[in-house]
Amino acid sequence: MRKFKENLSGRIFFILALSSISALALITVFIFIKGVPFIAEVGLFNFLFGSSWAPDHGEYGILPMIAGTFIVTFGAALIGIPIALCCAVFLAEIAPAWLRNLFRPAIQLLAGIPSVVYGFWGLVFIVPFIMNHFGGPGVGILAASIILGIMILPTVISISEVSILALPRQYKEGALALGLTHWQTIRSVILPSAKSGIVAAVILGIGRAVGETMAVIMIVGNAPAMPRSILDPVRTLTTNIGLEMNYASGLHEKALFATGIVLFIIIMILNASAQYFTRKRSF
Amino acid sequence: MRSKRLTILSAALIMLLSACGRENSASVIIAGSTSVHPYAELLAEEYYRLPHGMMVDVQGGGSSAGIMQVENGIADIGMSSRSLKENEQHLWQIEIAKDGLAIILHPSNSVDNLTKDQIRGIYAAEITNWSQVGGADKAIHIIAREDGSGTRSAFEELVMAGSRITPRAIIQSSNGAVRQLVSGNPSSIGFISLGMVDEGEKPVKAIAIEGAAATAENVANGSYGLFRSFLFVTKAEPEGSVKEFIDYVLSPDGQRHLLHEGLIGGAAG
Amino acid sequence: MDAKIKTQSLNLFYGDFHALGDITFDIPAHAITAIIGPSGCGKSTLLRVFNRMNDLIPICRVEGEVFLNGEPVNRADTDVVALRQKVGMVFQKPNVFPMSIYDNIVMGPRHQGVKNKGKLMEIVERSLRQVAMWDEVKDMLKKPGQSIATGQQQRLCIARALAVEPEVLLMDESCSALDPESTMKIEELMVELAQKHTIITVTHNMEQAARVSDMSAFMMIDEHHVGRLHEYSKTDEMFLNPRDKLTEDYITGRFG
């Protein structure tokens, strides 16, 4: 009887685990089934490198959106990553315990804010600020990069901090015993030793930025054209799908699934690199 | 062996259950144009107050989305602020009202009047600075709606005359969002439903088109040329509770509510 | 023999806990001094006073005087970084940094301002020769320091500590994690280094203390669990003629 119960619980866990993976499988199969025939019909080159997206006129080039995703993500990384790393070092090495206990929940709270609230705040605060101080319509690359930069902070900070804290204390002791100051120890021993964890943190933060849709739709301008400055409105791969999925049909709908395939591949590459870097530990 | 089969069967069952569709409820579901949305909501509220009135559920999503949902059986009635395309002509449609299309600017913009051709030139990015149409020396920030918007289709039909709206236009996905952006940006231009011009915290200015001010009267007497039909669309000739609601909308009572809100009478009015 | 390091009424507290009580003794230059005693009596704690590593523990408080070359080093205004460059440390387990052998050794000198590649290479060679490792690793200086055997890693740590040319080398049970052969190599090294440096070593290993050290400091906890210096004398004398029954019992292995 006990053996039967053991077997049963094992099987139940297996089925539950299977159902979560089945969701992944369903989504993957779905987007490929819908998207691949589209790519076959329109041509991969025209799709990826065409610079005009006008489904009503039969044009399905997503180059402006690929550019939009890259530029906005790059901007988010430029803004968010230095701040996140400084925060992680501060929390792990410099802050006294009472300050740490204040900061950490605050950062977790940042992670819990829904993306639509970020977008709304961006629209009401960041967009007019940019318009009045930098020019342009306010919505565009700069606004999206700022909001995304803030949104990726919790991810990058927490994983970097954990990587630093996971280092053996002996590295720090050894460096100090050689006559290095605290700052020199952080710069020359701690950060290089935590490198693989920090790189993984950065990559995961970038992945978050690439996949964000709701906050970005509200403040990025959504113009499907190649931008000429950071104040220009632009469209990303995710906002393209988000804007048009409600009413797209036929070839247009398949084009959106094909866009989904492109996003899927980008995220797979990012996740694989993050895995590679975390495995490549230098202890 | 037997337990293995049972496991696989249960797994398949879980996947199947996750693919099941929705169940039907008693109320009428309406979806579509963000221009028609506020009026449909108002009518739904009034309808519910009637002695035999039932729940009518109104959702947005844009004209094309609404029409698609009617095709798929997800919505009972689709709202559209544009005319039906060729491949949609098999659906049943009725005009419930006419709505003016307003071209809006920030109140601080010195421009008060434009010709249709000037507006076309602006949206086609041929005219890029306000000084070219009598305003200040500032770049024009163009705001438009998404492709599936009935308002956008109406605009393209009435104003663009075959030219394409520039891909550099900022896209927002509802009347409200367009209005909000214009109300905060002194260099912007946008197009929204005439009935929405006064709905919002900060003011926007609806300009005159070729001398005719943007008012419901001018739409009714034909001097303001930019207007479109609001349509209710169903998959087939409406029956039952759907027919009852549509009859109410077309009745003098229903039309009175719409006229009160600034629309112009529909096919029955 | 002149005193390299001198303590005077040294008392150490962890918060309210009195860990080291009234320790006064002189450590001679160019000699090996062993600190011995049972576990928990404060040997490592005492060792860490000499390079102010206890500063890392916020609740740790040190009272009394410590002198290096006659200069006080236990003051609030002491330049701790400069002190640590003069008093180096090798830890119980090798703590080679996760970088190349070369980068490990130049870590200290680089931060002292040496930038010239040629000069750095000289330092690397000199340090590795001092620990008799140059021939073994000279062709693989760019390899990760953690890829070599544990015994070699510990000698690398010693080389790294020697690269900044300290006057004193503190060794905190540095052989306890090593096999007998590596231990022997390091003991030979200690004797060699003692010609130009002052070595203070904490060890559990009685035979090792007897073999290599010139002076022995035997520590014990008293009835209040305070660590005290029970007996301090030349190693030969202490082992042949322990002054005290307690010392004799410890040395002969009756406890500890």
mmCIF file of C-alpha atoms in Angstrom, chain A:
data_model
loop_
_atom_site.group_PDB
_atom_site.id
_atom_site.type_symbol
_atom_site.label_atom_id
_atom_site.label_comp_id
_atom_site.label_asym_id
_atom_site.label_seq_id
_atom_site.Cartn_x
_atom_site.Cartn_y
_atom_site.Cartn_z
ATOM 1 C CA MET A 1 0.000 0.000 0.000
ATOM 2 C CA ARG A 2 2.832 2.366 0.902
ATOM 3 C CA LYS A 3 4.503 1.548 -2.356
ATOM 4 C CA PHE A 4 1.336 2.482 -4.227
ATOM 5 C CA LYS A 5 1.127 5.821 -2.427
ATOM 6 C CA GLU A 6 4.780 6.555 -3.179
ATOM 7 C CA ASN A 7 4.214 5.781 -6.815
ATOM 8 C CA LEU A 8 1.047 7.847 -6.903
ATOM 9 C CA SER A 9 2.624 10.977 -5.437
ATOM 10 C CA GLY A 10 5.521 10.598 -7.806
ATOM 11 C CA ARG A 11 3.166 10.396 -10.750
ATOM 12 C CA ILE A 12 1.074 13.341 -9.582
ATOM 13 C CA PHE A 13 4.153 15.544 -9.336
ATOM 14 C CA PHE A 14 5.222 14.349 -12.737
ATOM 15 C CA ILE A 15 1.866 15.244 -14.302
ATOM 16 C CA LEU A 16 1.814 18.687 -12.699
ATOM 17 C CA ALA A 17 5.340 19.410 -13.863
ATOM 18 C CA LEU A 18 4.380 18.163 -17.294
ATOM 19 C CA SER A 19 1.428 20.540 -17.485
ATOM 20 C CA SER A 20 3.655 23.556 -16.959
ATOM 21 C CA ILE A 21 6.013 22.399 -19.663
ATOM 22 C CA SER A 22 3.043 21.621 -21.883
ATOM 23 C CA ALA A 23 2.172 25.326 -21.813
ATOM 24 C CA LEU A 24 5.623 26.134 -23.138
ATOM 25 C CA ALA A 25 5.333 23.440 -25.770
ATOM 26 C CA LEU A 26 1.894 24.623 -26.884
ATOM 27 C CA ILE A 27 3.007 28.227 -27.247
ATOM 28 C CA THR A 28 6.170 27.306 -29.113
ATOM 29 C CA VAL A 29 4.419 24.952 -31.498
ATOM 30 C CA PHE A 30 1.626 27.483 -32.069
ATOM 31 C CA ILE A 31 3.814 30.408 -33.016
ATOM 32 C CA PHE A 32 5.941 28.273 -35.286
ATOM 33 C CA ILE A 33 2.951 26.680 -37.025
ATOM 34 C CA LYS A 34 1.418 30.084 -37.680
ATOM 35 C CA GLY A 35 4.599 31.995 -38.338
ATOM 36 C CA VAL A 36 6.700 29.740 -40.536
ATOM 37 C CA PRO A 37 4.273 29.626 -43.498
ATOM 38 C CA PHE A 38 4.222 33.407 -43.427
ATOM 39 C CA ILE A 39 8.018 33.591 -43.626
ATOM 40 C CA ALA A 40 7.934 31.055 -46.431
ATOM 41 C CA GLU A 41 5.405 33.149 -48.352
ATOM 42 C CA VAL A 42 6.873 36.605 -47.842
ATOM 43 C CA GLY A 43 10.533 35.616 -47.725
ATOM 44 C CA LEU A 44 12.885 35.769 -44.727
ATOM 45 C CA PHE A 45 14.980 38.573 -46.205
ATOM 46 C CA ASN A 46 11.994 40.789 -46.990
ATOM 47 C CA PHE A 47 10.648 40.142 -43.524
ATOM 48 C CA LEU A 48 13.784 40.800 -41.505
ATOM 49 C CA PHE A 49 15.292 43.536 -43.615
ATOM 50 C CA GLY A 50 12.258 45.260 -45.134
ATOM 51 C CA SER A 51 11.989 48.772 -43.738
ATOM 52 C CA SER A 52 8.309 49.338 -44.411
ATOM 53 C CA TRP A 53 5.609 47.850 -42.192
ATOM 54 C CA ALA A 54 2.201 48.538 -43.778
ATOM 55 C CA PRO A 55 0.014 45.407 -43.664
ATOM 56 C CA ASP A 56 -2.867 47.178 -45.388
ATOM 57 C CA HIS A 57 -0.627 47.579 -48.417
ATOM 58 C CA GLY A 58 0.921 44.135 -48.095
ATOM 59 C CA GLU A 59 4.244 45.340 -46.695
ATOM 60 C CA TYR A 60 5.710 43.300 -43.843
ATOM 61 C CA GLY A 61 9.209 44.524 -43.181
ATOM 62 C CA ILE A 62 10.135 44.462 -39.475
ATOM 63 C CA LEU A 63 13.554 46.069 -39.694
ATOM 64 C CA PRO A 64 12.340 49.280 -37.977
ATOM 65 C CA MET A 65 10.996 47.177 -35.108
ATOM 66 C CA ILE A 66 14.191 45.145 -34.783
ATOM 67 C CA ALA A 67 16.094 48.431 -34.695
ATOM 68 C CA GLY A 68 13.598 49.789 -32.172
ATOM 69 C CA THR A 69 14.003 46.809 -29.868
ATOM 70 C CA PHE A 70 17.785 46.943 -30.033
ATOM 71 C CA ILE A 71 18.102 50.686 -29.515
ATOM 72 C CA VAL A 72 15.584 50.898 -26.674
ATOM 73 C CA THR A 73 17.124 47.867 -24.951
ATOM 74 C CA PHE A 74 20.617 49.253 -25.374
ATOM 75 C CA GLY A 75 19.482 52.539 -23.856
ATOM 76 C CA ALA A 76 17.854 50.725 -20.955
ATOM 77 C CA ALA A 77 21.064 48.793 -20.339
ATOM 78 C CA LEU A 78 23.142 51.968 -20.495
ATOM 79 C CA ILE A 79 20.947 53.621 -17.898
ATOM 80 C CA GLY A 80 20.058 50.690 -15.666
ATOM 81 C CA ILE A 81 23.170 48.547 -15.465
ATOM 82 C CA PRO A 82 25.695 50.998 -13.989
ATOM 83 C CA ILE A 83 23.155 52.064 -11.378
ATOM 84 C CA ALA A 84 22.301 48.440 -10.592
ATOM 85 C CA LEU A 85 25.948 47.416 -10.183
ATOM 86 C CA CYS A 86 26.702 50.332 -7.900
ATOM 87 C CA CYS A 87 23.632 49.415 -5.869
ATOM 88 C CA ALA A 88 24.675 45.779 -5.639
ATOM 89 C CA VAL A 89 28.187 46.677 -4.489
ATOM 90 C CA PHE A 90 26.763 49.180 -2.036
ATOM 91 C CA LEU A 91 24.375 46.630 -0.554
ATOM 92 C CA ALA A 92 26.851 43.782 -0.417
ATOM 93 C CA GLU A 93 29.942 45.621 0.748
ATOM 94 C CA ILE A 94 29.328 49.072 2.067
ATOM 95 C CA ALA A 95 25.905 49.618 3.571
ATOM 96 C CA PRO A 96 25.475 49.107 7.311
ATOM 97 C CA ALA A 97 22.906 46.501 8.282
ATOM 98 C CA TRP A 98 20.104 48.955 9.061
ATOM 99 C CA LEU A 99 20.441 50.655 5.665
ATOM 100 C CA ARG A 100 20.520 47.298 3.902
ATOM 101 C CA ASN A 101 17.288 46.324 5.622
ATOM 102 C CA LEU A 102 15.718 49.486 4.263
ATOM 103 C CA PHE A 103 17.016 49.189 0.731
ATOM 104 C CA ARG A 104 16.346 45.532 -0.004
ATOM 105 C CA PRO A 105 12.568 45.589 0.539
ATOM 106 C CA ALA A 106 12.410 48.852 -1.410
ATOM 107 C CA ILE A 107 14.082 47.218 -4.398
ATOM 108 C CA GLN A 108 11.779 44.219 -4.154
ATOM 109 C CA LEU A 109 8.847 46.615 -4.151
ATOM 110 C CA LEU A 110 10.191 48.116 -7.354
ATOM 111 C CA ALA A 111 10.016 44.659 -8.897
ATOM 112 C CA GLY A 112 6.412 44.265 -7.806
ATOM 113 C CA ILE A 113 5.057 47.369 -9.527
ATOM 114 C CA PRO A 114 2.861 46.308 -12.462
ATOM 115 C CA SER A 115 4.224 47.326 -15.850
ATOM 116 C CA VAL A 116 1.074 49.246 -16.717
ATOM 117 C CA VAL A 117 1.739 51.457 -13.695
ATOM 118 C CA TYR A 118 5.283 52.074 -14.903
ATOM 119 C CA GLY A 119 3.873 53.011 -18.310
ATOM 120 C CA PHE A 120 1.292 55.294 -16.820
ATOM 121 C CA TRP A 121 3.868 57.035 -14.632
ATOM 122 C CA GLY A 122 6.117 57.354 -17.658
ATOM 123 C CA LEU A 123 3.331 58.947 -19.684
ATOM 124 C CA VAL A 124 2.364 61.395 -16.999
ATOM 125 C CA PHE A 125 5.814 62.302 -15.693
ATOM 126 C CA ILE A 126 8.710 61.289 -17.944
ATOM 127 C CA VAL A 127 7.145 62.133 -21.311
ATOM 128 C CA PRO A 128 6.279 65.781 -20.511
ATOM 129 C CA PHE A 129 9.671 66.150 -18.819
ATOM 130 C CA ILE A 130 11.489 65.033 -21.951
ATOM 131 C CA MET A 131 9.288 67.185 -24.178
ATOM 132 C CA ASN A 132 9.896 70.300 -22.103
ATOM 133 C CA HIS A 133 13.615 69.835 -21.451
ATOM 134 C CA PHE A 134 14.950 67.964 -24.466
ATOM 135 C CA GLY A 135 12.435 68.685 -27.193
ATOM 136 C CA GLY A 136 10.586 66.338 -29.476
ATOM 137 C CA PRO A 137 7.172 64.866 -28.721
ATOM 138 C CA GLY A 138 8.310 63.279 -25.456
ATOM 139 C CA VAL A 139 7.275 59.768 -26.426
ATOM 140 C CA GLY A 140 10.077 57.807 -28.006
ATOM 141 C CA ILE A 141 13.376 56.050 -27.445
ATOM 142 C CA LEU A 142 14.563 58.145 -24.515
ATOM 143 C CA ALA A 143 11.335 57.748 -22.543
ATOM 144 C CA ALA A 144 11.243 54.002 -23.117
ATOM 145 C CA SER A 145 14.917 53.566 -22.225
ATOM 146 C CA ILE A 146 14.464 55.449 -18.970
ATOM 147 C CA ILE A 147 11.427 53.451 -17.892
ATOM 148 C CA LEU A 148 12.942 50.131 -18.942
ATOM 149 C CA GLY A 149 16.217 51.061 -17.246
ATOM 150 C CA ILE A 150 14.300 51.465 -14.001
ATOM 151 C CA MET A 151 12.296 48.284 -14.557
ATOM 152 C CA ILE A 152 15.371 46.091 -14.927
ATOM 153 C CA LEU A 153 17.047 47.413 -11.764
ATOM 154 C CA PRO A 154 15.603 44.822 -9.353
ATOM 155 C CA THR A 155 16.662 41.884 -11.521
ATOM 156 C CA VAL A 156 20.212 43.075 -12.075
ATOM 157 C CA ILE A 157 20.701 44.292 -8.510
ATOM 158 C CA SER A 158 19.482 41.137 -6.788
ATOM 159 C CA ILE A 159 21.380 38.651 -8.937
ATOM 160 C CA SER A 160 24.582 40.720 -8.836
ATOM 161 C CA GLU A 161 24.312 41.143 -5.093
ATOM 162 C CA VAL A 162 23.816 37.421 -4.588
ATOM 163 C CA SER A 163 26.848 36.725 -6.772
ATOM 164 C CA ILE A 164 28.984 39.029 -4.681
ATOM 165 C CA LEU A 165 27.708 37.636 -1.391
ATOM 166 C CA ALA A 166 28.335 34.094 -2.620
ATOM 167 C CA LEU A 167 32.060 34.734 -2.893
ATOM 168 C CA PRO A 168 34.170 33.113 -0.182
ATOM 169 C CA ARG A 169 35.068 35.602 2.556
ATOM 170 C CA GLN A 170 38.642 34.479 2.206
ATOM 171 C CA TYR A 171 39.082 36.387 -1.049
ATOM 172 C CA LYS A 172 38.292 39.645 0.660
ATOM 173 C CA GLU A 173 40.430 38.778 3.700
ATOM 174 C CA GLY A 174 43.330 37.788 1.500
ATOM 175 C CA ALA A 175 43.153 41.047 -0.448
ATOM 176 C CA LEU A 176 42.962 43.195 2.672
ATOM 177 C CA ALA A 177 45.839 41.266 4.251
ATOM 178 C CA LEU A 178 47.978 42.239 1.238
ATOM 179 C CA GLY A 179 47.496 45.878 2.090
ATOM 180 C CA LEU A 180 44.682 46.723 -0.336
ATOM 181 C CA THR A 181 42.108 49.312 0.727
ATOM 182 C CA HIS A 182 38.438 48.364 0.782
ATOM 183 C CA TRP A 183 37.809 50.093 -2.548
ATOM 184 C CA GLN A 184 40.798 48.441 -4.157
ATOM 185 C CA THR A 185 39.557 45.096 -2.880
ATOM 186 C CA ILE A 186 36.108 45.688 -4.389
ATOM 187 C CA ARG A 187 37.539 46.820 -7.715
ATOM 188 C CA SER A 188 40.389 44.369 -8.153
ATOM 189 C CA VAL A 189 39.257 41.223 -6.398
ATOM 190 C CA ILE A 190 35.550 41.129 -5.569
ATOM 191 C CA LEU A 191 34.057 42.364 -8.821
ATOM 192 C CA PRO A 192 36.347 40.338 -11.093
ATOM 193 C CA SER A 193 35.649 37.244 -8.984
ATOM 194 C CA ALA A 194 31.891 37.771 -9.239
ATOM 195 C CA LYS A 195 32.144 38.426 -12.957
ATOM 196 C CA SER A 196 30.235 35.411 -14.222
ATOM 197 C CA GLY A 197 27.295 36.035 -11.882
ATOM 198 C CA ILE A 198 27.212 39.700 -12.776
ATOM 199 C CA VAL A 199 27.264 38.968 -16.486
ATOM 200 C CA ALA A 200 24.351 36.553 -16.010
ATOM 201 C CA ALA A 201 22.473 39.264 -14.089
ATOM 202 C CA VAL A 202 23.029 41.754 -16.885
ATOM 203 C CA ILE A 203 21.866 39.338 -19.558
ATOM 204 C CA LEU A 204 18.704 38.499 -17.644
ATOM 205 C CA GLY A 205 18.023 42.200 -17.158
ATOM 206 C CA ILE A 206 18.393 42.717 -20.891
ATOM 207 C CA GLY A 207 16.001 39.845 -21.516
ATOM 208 C CA ARG A 208 13.429 41.536 -19.316
ATOM 209 C CA ALA A 209 13.819 44.760 -21.272
ATOM 210 C CA VAL A 210 13.449 42.999 -24.619
ATOM 211 C CA GLY A 211 10.216 41.305 -23.578
ATOM 212 C CA GLU A 212 8.477 44.234 -21.898
ATOM 213 C CA THR A 213 5.345 45.350 -23.734
ATOM 214 C CA MET A 214 2.726 47.182 -21.684
ATOM 215 C CA ALA A 215 4.893 49.911 -20.215
ATOM 216 C CA VAL A 216 6.613 50.459 -23.535
ATOM 217 C CA ILE A 217 3.457 50.703 -25.673
ATOM 218 C CA MET A 218 2.342 53.718 -23.707
ATOM 219 C CA ILE A 219 5.494 55.760 -24.070
ATOM 220 C CA VAL A 220 7.530 54.691 -27.064
ATOM 221 C CA GLY A 221 5.456 56.387 -29.786
ATOM 222 C CA ASN A 222 4.925 53.288 -31.898
ATOM 223 C CA ALA A 223 5.964 54.811 -35.208
ATOM 224 C CA PRO A 224 7.076 51.942 -37.477
ATOM 225 C CA ALA A 225 9.974 53.856 -39.006
ATOM 226 C CA MET A 226 13.739 53.910 -38.550
ATOM 227 C CA PRO A 227 14.552 56.533 -35.893
ATOM 228 C CA ARG A 228 16.931 59.409 -36.515
ATOM 229 C CA SER A 229 17.497 60.541 -32.926
ATOM 230 C CA ILE A 230 16.795 59.333 -29.412
ATOM 231 C CA LEU A 231 13.881 61.750 -29.238
ATOM 232 C CA ASP A 232 12.134 60.052 -32.161
ATOM 233 C CA PRO A 233 9.140 57.764 -31.649
ATOM 234 C CA VAL A 234 9.899 54.154 -32.518
ATOM 235 C CA ARG A 235 8.213 50.737 -32.420
ATOM 236 C CA THR A 236 9.593 47.579 -30.830
ATOM 237 C CA LEU A 237 8.905 43.947 -31.758
ATOM 238 C CA THR A 238 6.757 43.516 -28.663
ATOM 239 C CA THR A 239 4.701 46.678 -29.107
ATOM 240 C CA ASN A 240 4.104 45.772 -32.732
ATOM 241 C CA ILE A 241 2.376 42.603 -31.651
ATOM 242 C CA GLY A 242 0.593 44.294 -28.760
ATOM 243 C CA LEU A 243 -0.819 47.065 -30.917
ATOM 244 C CA GLU A 244 -2.069 44.999 -33.789
ATOM 245 C CA MET A 245 -2.997 41.592 -32.456
ATOM 246 C CA ASN A 246 -6.570 42.620 -31.650
ATOM 247 C CA TYR A 247 -7.567 43.102 -35.203
ATOM 248 C CA ALA A 248 -5.018 41.352 -37.364
ATOM 249 C CA SER A 249 -6.302 38.566 -39.556
ATOM 250 C CA GLY A 250 -5.035 36.374 -42.361
ATOM 251 C CA LEU A 251 -1.502 37.112 -43.496
ATOM 252 C CA HIS A 252 -1.236 40.068 -41.134
ATOM 253 C CA GLU A 253 -1.956 37.824 -38.165
ATOM 254 C CA LYS A 254 0.609 35.295 -39.325
ATOM 255 C CA ALA A 255 3.129 38.112 -39.672
ATOM 256 C CA LEU A 256 2.632 38.906 -35.997
ATOM 257 C CA PHE A 257 3.289 35.276 -35.101
ATOM 258 C CA ALA A 258 6.433 35.419 -37.197
ATOM 259 C CA THR A 259 7.437 38.481 -35.171
ATOM 260 C CA GLY A 260 6.846 36.298 -32.133
ATOM 261 C CA ILE A 261 9.290 33.755 -33.544
ATOM 262 C CA VAL A 262 11.955 36.445 -33.863
ATOM 263 C CA LEU A 263 11.397 37.472 -30.237
ATOM 264 C CA PHE A 264 11.471 33.851 -29.157
ATOM 265 C CA ILE A 265 14.851 33.329 -30.800
ATOM 266 C CA ILE A 266 16.274 36.484 -29.256
ATOM 267 C CA ILE A 267 15.163 35.435 -25.768
ATOM 268 C CA MET A 268 16.484 31.890 -26.279
ATOM 269 C CA ILE A 269 19.892 33.250 -27.201
ATOM 270 C CA LEU A 270 19.918 35.554 -24.187
ATOM 271 C CA ASN A 271 18.870 32.782 -21.792
ATOM 272 C CA ALA A 272 21.431 30.380 -23.211
ATOM 273 C CA SER A 273 24.198 32.943 -22.735
ATOM 274 C CA ALA A 274 23.102 33.587 -19.171
ATOM 275 C CA GLN A 275 23.232 29.847 -18.489
ATOM 276 C CA TYR A 276 26.652 29.587 -20.099
ATOM 277 C CA PHE A 277 28.051 32.349 -17.926
ATOM 278 C CA THR A 278 26.642 31.034 -14.679
ATOM 279 C CA ARG A 279 28.008 27.581 -15.358
ATOM 280 C CA LYS A 280 31.428 28.884 -16.180
ATOM 281 C CA ARG A 281 32.230 29.639 -12.536
ATOM 282 C CA SER A 282 35.814 30.411 -11.779
ATOM 283 C CA PHE A 283 36.036 28.908 -8.271
#
